[in-house]
Structures are given as structure tokens and as C-alpha cells.
XYZ file of C-alpha atoms in Angstrom:
358
model
C -96.764 41.728 -62.941
C -94.192 39.906 -64.972
C -94.278 42.546 -67.668
C -93.624 45.294 -65.101
C -90.768 43.326 -63.620
C -89.158 42.771 -67.002
C -89.502 46.467 -67.816
C -87.870 47.505 -64.532
C -85.045 45.068 -65.099
C -84.417 46.504 -68.554
C -84.377 50.020 -67.114
C -81.963 48.906 -64.418
C -79.611 47.366 -66.981
C -79.843 50.445 -69.157
C -79.004 52.870 -66.348
C -76.124 50.697 -65.181
C -74.604 50.465 -68.663
C -71.168 51.957 -69.025
C -72.154 53.675 -72.261
C -75.335 55.320 -71.035
C -73.713 58.604 -69.907
C -71.619 59.230 -73.059
C -74.571 58.312 -75.279
C -76.893 60.670 -73.385
C -74.283 63.435 -73.480
C -73.851 63.038 -77.222
C -77.614 62.973 -77.692
C -77.996 66.214 -75.692
C -75.311 67.891 -77.757
C -77.044 66.816 -80.989
C -80.469 68.008 -79.818
C -79.054 71.329 -78.528
C -77.411 72.038 -81.857
C -80.452 71.057 -83.859
C -82.594 73.432 -81.774
C -80.035 76.205 -81.995
C -79.376 75.713 -85.701
C -81.392 73.032 -87.583
C -78.783 73.040 -90.333
C -75.865 72.491 -87.953
C -75.342 68.869 -88.972
C -76.173 69.315 -92.649
C -73.614 67.876 -95.065
C -72.823 69.525 -98.366
C -70.459 69.065 -101.245
C -68.000 71.690 -102.400
C -65.011 71.858 -104.758
C -61.698 72.152 -102.894
C -58.546 73.952 -103.990
C -57.436 71.158 -106.306
C -60.795 70.799 -107.988
C -62.144 67.699 -106.189
C -65.692 67.357 -104.874
C -65.483 66.855 -101.094
C -67.923 66.613 -98.196
C -68.246 69.650 -95.989
C -70.192 70.698 -92.916
C -69.922 70.700 -89.101
C -70.477 66.948 -88.831
C -67.573 66.264 -91.193
C -65.464 68.783 -89.274
C -66.212 66.978 -86.009
C -65.363 63.541 -87.385
C -62.275 64.847 -89.084
C -61.043 67.093 -86.252
C -61.337 64.338 -83.637
C -59.205 61.866 -85.599
C -55.955 62.271 -83.631
C -57.845 62.394 -80.345
C -59.722 59.168 -81.098
C -56.502 57.312 -81.846
C -54.797 58.598 -78.702
C -57.878 57.889 -76.568
C -57.721 54.254 -77.633
C -54.111 54.011 -76.472
C -54.878 55.892 -73.271
C -57.756 53.528 -72.505
C -55.521 50.472 -72.678
C -52.828 52.101 -70.567
C -55.384 53.206 -67.977
C -56.896 49.723 -67.807
C -53.602 47.916 -67.277
C -51.639 50.420 -65.150
C -54.464 52.110 -63.172
C -53.056 55.450 -64.272
C -52.588 57.800 -67.215
C -49.692 58.751 -69.461
C -49.579 62.560 -69.626
C -46.719 62.639 -72.105
C -48.561 61.488 -75.226
C -48.658 64.993 -76.705
C -44.922 65.427 -76.203
C -44.251 61.940 -77.587
C -46.425 62.801 -80.592
C -44.204 65.864 -81.132
C -41.140 63.578 -81.103
C -42.768 61.130 -83.514
C -43.842 63.975 -85.784
C -40.302 65.372 -85.783
C -38.863 61.979 -86.727
C -41.469 61.681 -89.488
C -40.459 65.081 -90.884
C -36.759 64.194 -90.530
C -37.225 61.100 -92.726
C -39.333 62.977 -95.265
C -36.666 65.640 -95.688
C -33.894 63.111 -96.493
C -34.943 63.114 -100.166
C -38.002 63.357 -102.423
C -41.332 62.569 -100.794
C -42.675 59.356 -102.282
C -45.015 56.620 -101.043
C -42.120 54.416 -99.828
C -40.574 57.411 -98.050
C -43.851 58.169 -96.255
C -44.201 54.508 -95.187
C -40.609 54.538 -93.975
C -41.236 57.742 -92.077
C -44.300 56.311 -90.332
C -42.497 53.058 -89.474
C -39.448 54.872 -88.053
C -41.720 57.257 -86.148
C -43.536 54.239 -84.691
C -40.284 52.631 -83.591
C -39.031 55.829 -81.945
C -42.408 56.509 -80.297
C -42.507 52.934 -78.987
C -39.024 53.350 -77.466
C -40.039 56.533 -75.635
C -43.350 55.015 -74.499
C -41.492 51.924 -73.285
C -39.318 54.240 -71.196
C -42.490 55.230 -69.331
C -43.635 51.619 -69.310
C -40.380 50.442 -67.726
C -40.632 53.000 -64.929
C -44.230 51.924 -64.308
C -44.019 48.152 -64.767
C -40.543 47.430 -63.364
C -40.080 50.192 -60.800
C -43.750 50.594 -59.765
C -43.720 54.363 -60.242
C -47.109 56.003 -60.539
C -47.956 56.453 -64.258
C -48.551 60.163 -64.038
C -45.275 60.741 -62.214
C -43.343 58.454 -64.561
C -44.693 60.192 -67.674
C -44.051 63.618 -66.189
C -40.418 63.275 -67.330
C -41.278 63.138 -71.031
C -44.144 65.566 -70.531
C -41.463 68.077 -69.562
C -38.622 67.012 -71.840
C -40.450 65.585 -74.874
C -41.068 68.812 -76.814
C -37.489 70.099 -76.372
C -36.308 66.727 -77.679
C -38.597 67.144 -80.700
C -37.133 70.628 -81.219
C -33.594 69.227 -81.094
C -34.321 66.472 -83.628
C -34.744 68.972 -86.458
C -31.885 71.210 -85.355
C -33.994 73.754 -83.544
C -36.178 74.541 -86.547
C -39.802 74.109 -87.631
C -39.282 72.778 -91.158
C -42.016 72.562 -93.774
C -42.777 69.434 -95.805
C -44.796 70.082 -98.933
C -46.123 67.266 -101.077
C -49.376 66.316 -102.765
C -49.037 62.882 -101.204
C -49.006 64.365 -97.716
C -51.949 66.499 -98.656
C -53.843 63.367 -99.639
C -53.156 61.804 -96.217
C -53.973 64.943 -94.264
C -56.810 66.098 -96.492
C -58.540 64.303 -99.328
C -57.586 61.527 -101.716
C -58.556 62.502 -105.286
C -61.920 60.937 -106.108
C -62.843 60.308 -102.478
C -65.071 62.964 -100.857
C -64.383 61.727 -97.297
C -61.390 63.265 -95.435
C -58.498 60.810 -95.267
C -58.047 61.105 -91.456
C -61.579 59.726 -91.003
C -60.738 56.717 -93.173
C -57.476 56.172 -91.287
C -59.316 56.232 -87.957
C -61.911 53.742 -89.179
C -59.175 51.388 -90.383
C -57.257 51.740 -87.106
C -60.362 51.058 -85.002
C -61.120 47.934 -87.033
C -57.546 46.673 -86.575
C -57.608 47.322 -82.808
C -61.005 45.631 -82.433
C -59.746 42.679 -84.438
C -56.696 42.450 -82.164
C -58.712 42.676 -78.968
C -61.622 40.448 -80.011
C -59.715 37.710 -81.782
C -57.107 37.288 -79.049
C -57.080 37.169 -75.259
C -55.311 40.518 -75.073
C -58.383 42.395 -73.828
C -59.053 39.829 -71.107
C -55.394 39.846 -69.967
C -55.207 43.658 -69.865
C -58.376 43.923 -67.796
C -57.251 41.105 -65.494
C -53.971 42.893 -64.704
C -55.831 46.127 -64.057
C -58.460 44.541 -61.809
C -56.141 42.404 -59.690
C -52.503 42.138 -60.640
C -51.642 39.469 -58.045
C -54.548 37.233 -59.072
C -53.620 37.659 -62.736
C -50.041 36.608 -61.982
C -51.257 33.534 -60.123
C -53.264 32.583 -63.207
C -50.196 32.637 -65.472
C -50.473 36.231 -66.779
C -47.267 38.245 -66.735
C -48.278 41.723 -65.459
C -44.971 43.345 -66.442
C -45.237 42.061 -70.015
C -48.880 43.183 -70.342
C -48.057 46.666 -69.094
C -45.126 46.942 -71.497
C -47.368 45.702 -74.340
C -49.976 48.422 -73.814
C -47.186 51.006 -74.035
C -46.093 49.472 -77.351
C -49.657 49.953 -78.613
C -49.668 53.479 -77.204
C -46.419 54.164 -79.108
C -48.134 53.191 -82.359
C -51.082 55.447 -81.498
C -48.745 58.338 -80.716
C -46.800 57.910 -83.971
C -49.977 57.779 -86.098
C -51.406 60.866 -84.412
C -48.183 62.825 -84.784
C -47.628 61.823 -88.408
C -51.272 62.542 -89.285
C -51.025 66.016 -87.790
C -47.867 66.740 -89.786
C -49.688 65.694 -92.969
C -52.554 68.051 -92.085
C -50.484 71.217 -91.626
C -47.387 70.410 -93.679
C -44.862 71.275 -90.955
C -43.711 70.299 -87.475
C -44.101 72.831 -84.680
C -42.841 71.144 -81.535
C -44.546 73.711 -79.268
C -48.008 73.567 -80.842
C -48.463 70.053 -82.271
C -51.288 68.322 -80.407
C -50.851 70.698 -77.470
C -52.871 69.613 -74.365
C -54.278 66.613 -76.197
C -53.244 64.349 -73.297
C -55.856 66.095 -71.124
C -58.542 65.603 -73.754
C -57.555 61.945 -74.132
C -57.878 61.378 -70.361
C -61.231 63.158 -70.384
C -62.416 61.051 -73.311
C -61.619 57.905 -71.301
C -63.495 59.292 -68.288
C -66.471 60.549 -70.284
C -66.670 57.135 -71.915
C -67.503 55.593 -68.557
C -64.138 53.908 -68.089
C -62.653 53.886 -64.590
C -59.481 55.928 -64.279
C -58.499 53.435 -61.603
C -58.014 50.669 -64.181
C -59.759 47.397 -64.825
C -62.626 46.892 -67.233
C -62.864 49.151 -70.246
C -64.975 49.832 -73.297
C -63.198 51.332 -76.279
C -66.550 52.422 -77.687
C -67.020 54.687 -74.664
C -63.617 56.361 -75.147
C -64.264 56.828 -78.856
C -67.648 58.420 -78.193
C -66.009 60.554 -75.493
C -63.457 61.843 -78.014
C -66.173 62.809 -80.440
C -68.167 64.501 -77.625
C -65.142 66.679 -76.816
C -64.695 67.626 -80.491
C -68.431 68.218 -80.953
C -68.462 70.478 -77.880
C -65.483 72.440 -79.253
C -67.126 72.836 -82.667
C -70.396 73.882 -81.009
C -68.692 76.583 -78.969
C -66.867 77.913 -82.004
C -70.195 78.001 -83.875
C -71.644 80.035 -81.016
C -68.839 82.614 -81.503
C -67.207 81.798 -78.176
C -63.657 83.127 -78.117
C -60.830 80.625 -78.131
C -59.666 81.859 -74.714
C -63.076 81.127 -73.154
C -63.630 77.742 -74.836
C -61.559 75.803 -72.276
C -63.613 77.223 -69.384
C -66.930 76.282 -71.027
C -65.581 72.823 -71.926
C -64.460 72.316 -68.338
C -67.941 73.121 -66.999
C -69.704 70.745 -69.377
C -67.135 67.968 -68.867
C -67.435 68.239 -65.054
C -71.206 67.792 -65.396
C -70.742 64.722 -67.644
C -68.107 63.139 -65.390
C -70.125 63.713 -62.211
C -73.250 62.326 -63.906
C -71.310 59.166 -64.692
C -69.807 58.794 -61.236
C -70.593 55.671 -59.144
C -72.427 57.833 -56.543
C -74.852 59.265 -59.090
C -75.334 55.868 -60.768
C -76.130 54.333 -57.372
C -78.633 57.119 -56.671
C -80.287 56.635 -60.073
C -80.436 52.877 -59.454
C -82.172 53.366 -56.113
C -84.562 55.883 -57.653
C -85.500 53.433 -60.448
C -85.964 50.682 -57.883
C -88.354 52.805 -55.844
C -90.368 53.703 -58.949
C -90.556 50.017 -59.895
C -91.738 49.076 -56.420
C -94.480 51.696 -56.531
C -95.586 50.499 -59.967
C -95.821 46.917 -58.683
C -97.969 48.041 -55.718
C -100.300 50.000 -57.978
C -100.621 46.977 -60.287
C -101.358 44.682 -57.304
C -104.200 46.897 -56.182
């Protein structure tokens, strides 16, 4: 009897876990691809254009291709938690940050100090623009999606203006190392950058009270204020973090392709970032969050995209297929479905107890 009860409790905890849906979704994607093509996740080594041995394969492509999305999903998760809404201008702000990065790089020869300076200036500018949204939200209580609609509309034209209405190239081996591979290291640099960024964010959230304060503001702003937490400051702070995320994503994308195209850079990535947050089991209404869920959600989106390309689905149809799959995942993780699953598990446990009693 006790063993049955313990088992049912474990099942109940498992089904109520925030990460259960994204983990199951990722598992299904993996199994589907292994059945469709057993070699889909195989990893090989090839020699690239500069003669270095590098890792290759769909798995590497997924991890590498999702790098910008993972970083932006982290920022979107914190903003969603604190403000109970989403910033839809992150793609446009990334275009601005990327344009600033290119502007700095083109002031002289591209060296390591110049690249660091470019990233720092891009971070500062991105933070200023993100704080513009944060001010409208925190001080004037404007809905996040409405507040960010301004930069969503105007951000890419601003990025175009920064470089004088051009799409300049920036060619350098150093940029190639950051956007591709560092000599002697077979792992793509964006993957390493993402790992380092995740570790820094986790260190910040776990070694300080920042995570607790952000969630407190998102759950009940008035109660948080009564307990000495400044809601306005916390909301502004998450937009500072988002600015850093935006600048890193924009700069990384510039390093990948070697130019800034204000119209195409990270186009529609704000929608994917919001979906990553939702797929990860985080409430879009704010409050508690799990960064792990958003990170898994970002990789699910990239894995789904890679899978569809491998199945020869045209680029024009991919969005429709992604939408169908994402709807299924989001609905499966909804409170209604979770409640139904919980009741179903409870009924099964009750029947098992009755059978055992007999």
C-alpha cells in the first residue's frame, strides 16, 4: 500500500513539473528523427575552409543555430516574469546593437580591443533602448507589448540610419573565430559563448536574491513592495539584462555573416523567443520561471526547424508546420491539460489501491 502511494505521488510530481512538457517534446523530436534517419544526430569531423578540424552534423547545427535564440530567450524569460508581458522589439534592438557593433569595427583596423569596445558600446546602446521600453512599462504602466511596439516599428529603420543607409561588410579572421571556429577548437564559438553566458546568468541568479525578487514582483507587485522590494527598479533591471542579451545576439550574428543587414538580422526572432518561454512551461502572465525550460524551448524550436529542412520542406512552408507543432506543445502544457492529466493519474492510483486492497 505504501509503495503504491509513493509511486503515485512521484507520478503526480512528475506530471506537475514545469519541465515535463518541454522534455517530452524534445524526446519526441529525438525519437522521430532517429526513426526517420538513424544517423540524424551523428557527429563527424571535417576540415573547414581554413584547414581546421571541426565538428559537423545536425546536432552541432542545432546547438550552433539556436545560440542567439537561447540568449534572447533568457532575457525574455526575465522580462516576462517581472512585467507579466513580452518585449516584441528584441529583434529590432538586436539590429540596432549590430549596427553599432559594425560602426565601431569600421572606425579602424579590427583587433581584439576594437571587438571588445564594439561589444561594450553595443551593450550600452542596447541597454538604453531597452530601458526606453522599461520606463514606459515600469513608470507609466503601459502594457509591455504595446510599449515595445514603438521600437518594433522604428528599430530597424534606426539601425539602417546608423550606418548611413548601407549594409556594410566587416571582414576579419577574428570575427570569423567568434562567429565560426577558434583555431584548434572543434566546437563552434557561438556554442561556447552561450555556455559561458548561461553560467554567468545562473551564477547571478543563484548567488543573489535577484531571482526571488523578480518572481516576487511578477507574482504580486503590491506584496513585493510592502516587503521592501522596489518593483520599478526590478523591472528596469530586467531590461538592463535584456539589453545585454540583445547586444550579444546582434554582435554574434554580425560575426557569423560578416555584415549588418538591418532588414534581415534576427528577423522574427522575438516570436521564437516568446514561444521558447511558453514551450518551456513558463507562464506568459509572469511570476515563477525556470530558465532551463526556456533554454530547452529554444533548442526545441531550432531542432524542429532543422528537422523540417532535413525533410525537404520548403522555407515558405516551414513556419506553418512549426506553428502546428508549437500549438500542440503549448496546449499540452496548458493548466487545463495538466489538471486533466492530474485527475487521470489520481483515478488510476485510486483504482490501483482498490485492487491491492482486494
